[in-house]
Amino acid sequence: MKLSKRLLTVASFVPDNSFVCDIGTDHAGLAIYLQENLKNVKVIATDINDNPLNIAKKNIQKVGLQKEIKVLKQDGIKNLDKKVDTIIIAGMGGILISEILNSPKDLENVKNIIVAPNNEFPLVRKMLFKLNYTIERERIVIDNQKSYLVIKAIKGKSSKIDYLFGTLKANTLETIYYYNNLMNTNRQVLKKMPKKYFLKRLKLKHENKKIKKFLLSKEKNVK
Ligand SMILES: C[S@@+](CC[C@H](N)C(=O)[O-])C[C@H]1O[C@@H](n2cnc3c(N)ncnc32)[C@H](O)[C@@H]1O
């Protein structure tokens, strides 16, 4: 199975020697890739719905990894195997990802959280901060003209966090593209928003000011 650019980026954030749970695995493409490409990895693939679970099982059987990859019906991080030290939640909206994560007692043994929301990036960063995880790595991925953020966070409180930019720098074309788009979207929203929504308008204007400054800081050697 060919993995999308988005899922390949997620996979590149997963450390060797980890015990991984791919939550909301769907087709299990990522779980299979991890099992086949990482060193000394243990992979569990979970989903809340029967249809994706059946597809996952079929795909895993096709490549003969049914002994290696355990497939389970589970809701988010509830009843997570105690040995799991790395969880992945990819391809869902930021609100759903934040809701799934919002259960600190279920994260006791989880050292690494790798998430790839489709939207609501600041909300996801806020949740990771609230749960006492520190963002170690982030990357914006543009796949099929859609923007995704891939985040790796590790257990341990950070003293501060910027919800709008996280640890990103304006030094990749994809990051610049994403924030330019966000600034343009904000401008369109402002054009249509009645003047009476003073505070909302102020917030968007302030956000655009920050984005403009961020984009101006871009390094000369854009990757
Ligand atoms: C759009 S698919 C994403 C699949 C894959 N992770 C990816 O990134 O391509 C979302 C999957 O998450 C599953 N899902 C939604 N809510 C869930 C939850 N609370 N716990 C586990 N899986 C969930 C859905 O059944 C679906 O298969």
XYZ file of C-alpha atoms and ligand atoms in Angstrom:
250
model
C 0.000 0.000 0.000
C 1.373 3.414 -0.966
C 1.345 5.882 1.917
C 0.383 9.523 1.423
C 2.950 12.273 1.978
C 1.054 13.115 5.178
C 1.295 9.591 6.611
C 4.932 9.245 5.531
C 5.659 12.392 7.544
C 3.795 10.937 10.534
C 5.846 7.729 10.188
C 9.096 9.722 10.097
C 8.225 11.136 13.547
C 7.893 7.683 15.156
C 11.037 6.515 16.972
C 12.594 3.071 16.564
C 12.279 0.755 19.577
C 8.803 2.036 20.418
C 5.553 0.352 21.364
C 3.032 2.159 19.176
C -0.736 2.405 19.097
C -2.196 3.834 15.872
C -5.572 5.141 17.034
C -8.193 5.418 14.277
C -6.073 3.235 12.022
C -8.777 2.852 9.311
C -6.974 1.006 6.461
C -3.951 0.215 8.721
C -1.587 1.551 6.027
C 0.462 3.444 8.599
C 0.547 0.529 11.052
C 1.833 -1.792 8.290
C 4.439 0.736 7.155
C 5.735 1.152 10.721
C 5.946 -2.601 11.266
C 7.807 -3.043 7.985
C 10.180 -0.085 8.254
C 11.009 0.670 11.885
C 13.551 -1.165 13.996
C 12.350 -3.159 16.981
C 8.838 -1.752 16.900
C 5.632 -3.198 18.306
C 2.416 -1.950 16.671
C -1.204 -2.057 17.790
C -3.846 -0.747 15.372
C -7.169 0.382 16.851
C -10.397 1.859 15.587
C -13.823 2.561 17.060
C -15.740 1.327 13.993
C -16.186 -2.201 12.647
C -15.885 -1.352 8.948
C -12.405 0.149 9.145
C -11.355 -2.638 11.520
C -12.353 -5.272 8.960
C -10.477 -3.435 6.195
C -7.458 -3.085 8.502
C -7.475 -6.821 9.254
C -7.725 -7.707 5.537
C -4.851 -5.377 4.615
C -2.682 -6.743 7.429
C -3.424 -10.308 6.332
C -2.533 -9.444 2.725
C 1.013 -8.597 3.820
C 1.188 -11.485 6.283
C 1.649 -9.362 9.405
C -1.327 -10.690 11.388
C 0.988 -12.134 14.048
C 2.920 -8.895 14.454
C 0.159 -6.230 14.380
C -2.629 -6.551 16.920
C -5.959 -5.063 15.734
C -8.392 -3.939 18.435
C -11.749 -2.237 18.678
C -11.129 0.663 21.052
C -12.398 4.154 21.699
C -9.493 6.598 21.642
C -7.046 6.124 24.513
C -9.449 4.188 26.738
C -8.052 0.785 27.833
C -4.747 1.450 26.148
C -2.242 -1.392 26.615
C 0.027 -0.374 29.531
C 3.109 -1.115 27.403
C 2.196 1.482 24.756
C 4.677 4.364 24.965
C 3.802 6.108 21.696
C 0.354 6.977 20.400
C -0.579 8.252 16.958
C -3.827 10.007 16.121
C -3.865 11.115 12.484
C -6.351 12.251 9.895
C -9.019 13.614 12.217
C -10.190 17.126 13.035
C -8.403 18.985 15.807
C -11.504 19.062 18.000
C -11.895 15.259 17.906
C -8.164 14.717 18.502
C -8.271 17.062 21.506
C -11.332 15.296 22.896
C -9.677 11.885 22.507
C -6.518 13.108 24.256
C -8.302 14.830 27.120
C -7.973 11.998 29.644
C -4.684 12.405 31.561
C -5.059 9.174 33.555
C -5.019 7.127 30.322
C -1.756 8.759 29.251
C 0.257 7.704 32.306
C 2.639 5.447 30.353
C 2.592 7.407 27.090
C 5.908 9.122 26.416
C 5.309 10.281 22.835
C 2.152 11.687 21.289
C 2.156 12.048 17.518
C -0.861 13.815 16.092
C -1.800 15.028 12.629
C -4.931 17.191 12.772
C -6.668 18.413 9.613
C -7.616 21.710 11.242
C -7.800 23.603 14.578
C -4.027 23.414 15.026
C -3.889 25.936 17.954
C -6.509 23.930 19.862
C -4.426 20.734 19.597
C -1.289 22.549 20.789
C -3.283 23.960 23.698
C -4.441 20.460 24.697
C -0.893 19.047 24.532
C 0.296 21.890 26.760
C -2.571 21.305 29.192
C -1.654 17.601 29.379
C 1.966 18.525 30.218
C 3.538 17.462 26.938
C 6.207 19.506 25.156
C 6.206 19.895 21.388
C 9.496 18.508 20.116
C 8.934 18.586 16.356
C 6.318 19.949 13.975
C 5.843 20.072 10.258
C 3.159 21.436 7.963
C 2.380 19.028 5.122
C 0.436 20.005 2.026
C -1.143 16.936 0.484
C -3.782 17.079 -2.256
C -4.026 20.847 -1.725
C -4.971 20.398 1.929
C -2.819 21.467 4.866
C -2.020 19.187 7.765
C 0.122 19.701 10.816
C 2.173 16.809 12.119
C 3.257 17.205 15.749
C 5.453 15.084 17.972
C 5.104 15.916 21.648
C 6.981 14.298 24.511
C 5.978 13.903 28.135
C 7.154 16.795 30.269
C 5.872 20.279 30.878
C 7.104 23.194 28.799
C 7.227 26.628 30.363
C 5.493 28.354 27.475
C 3.962 27.658 24.090
C 2.799 29.729 21.145
C -0.546 28.241 20.110
C -0.510 29.903 16.678
C 2.973 28.869 15.508
C 4.135 26.207 17.967
C 7.765 25.450 17.167
C 7.405 26.206 13.443
C 9.711 28.599 11.671
C 8.957 30.325 8.381
C 11.683 28.351 6.637
C 9.813 25.811 4.544
C 7.635 26.523 1.526
C 4.786 24.492 3.035
C 4.769 26.518 6.266
C 4.873 29.796 4.339
C 2.053 28.603 2.056
C -0.109 27.594 5.039
C 0.280 30.881 6.940
C -0.219 32.974 3.781
C -3.468 31.106 3.195
C -4.536 31.595 6.813
C -3.864 35.329 6.550
C -5.909 35.551 3.319
C -8.763 33.551 4.862
C -8.757 35.879 7.879
C -8.912 38.884 5.513
C -11.923 37.404 3.693
C -13.668 36.690 6.993
C -12.974 40.236 8.197
C -14.444 41.682 4.997
C -17.747 39.912 5.628
C -17.887 40.230 9.421
C -20.160 43.054 10.644
C -18.430 45.833 12.629
C -20.472 44.993 15.750
C -18.320 41.874 16.319
C -15.626 44.138 17.606
C -13.683 41.637 19.722
C -13.716 38.885 17.082
C -12.516 41.386 14.489
C -9.767 42.581 16.793
C -8.625 38.997 17.402
C -8.384 38.264 13.674
C -6.551 41.515 12.994
C -4.117 40.740 15.797
C -3.586 37.214 14.418
C -2.849 38.608 10.958
C -0.340 41.060 12.413
C 1.463 38.163 14.095
C 1.403 36.086 10.887
C 2.781 38.992 8.861
C 5.652 39.375 11.323
C 6.240 35.596 11.265
C 6.381 35.536 7.457
C 8.739 38.517 7.365
C 11.102 36.585 9.631
C 11.587 33.909 6.994
C 15.164 32.909 6.571
C 16.939 33.520 3.299
C 17.527 29.833 2.663
C 14.010 28.547 2.340
C 14.123 24.740 2.157
C -10.319 9.706 8.429
S -9.857 8.232 9.209
C -8.112 8.477 9.391
C -7.382 7.215 9.153
C -5.867 7.251 9.331
N -5.510 7.454 10.728
C -5.250 8.317 8.471
O -4.670 9.254 9.008
O -5.337 8.207 7.234
C -10.432 8.393 10.865
C -10.592 7.053 11.556
O -10.722 7.291 12.947
C -11.688 6.435 13.480
N -12.138 7.035 14.761
C -12.946 8.097 14.945
N -13.114 8.340 16.256
C -12.383 7.413 16.929
C -12.153 7.121 18.303
N -12.715 7.849 19.280
N -11.356 6.090 18.620
C -10.786 5.323 17.657
N -10.967 5.546 16.339
C -11.757 6.568 15.975
C -12.725 6.319 12.379
O -13.507 5.150 12.509
C -11.836 6.311 11.147
O -11.502 5.006 10.754
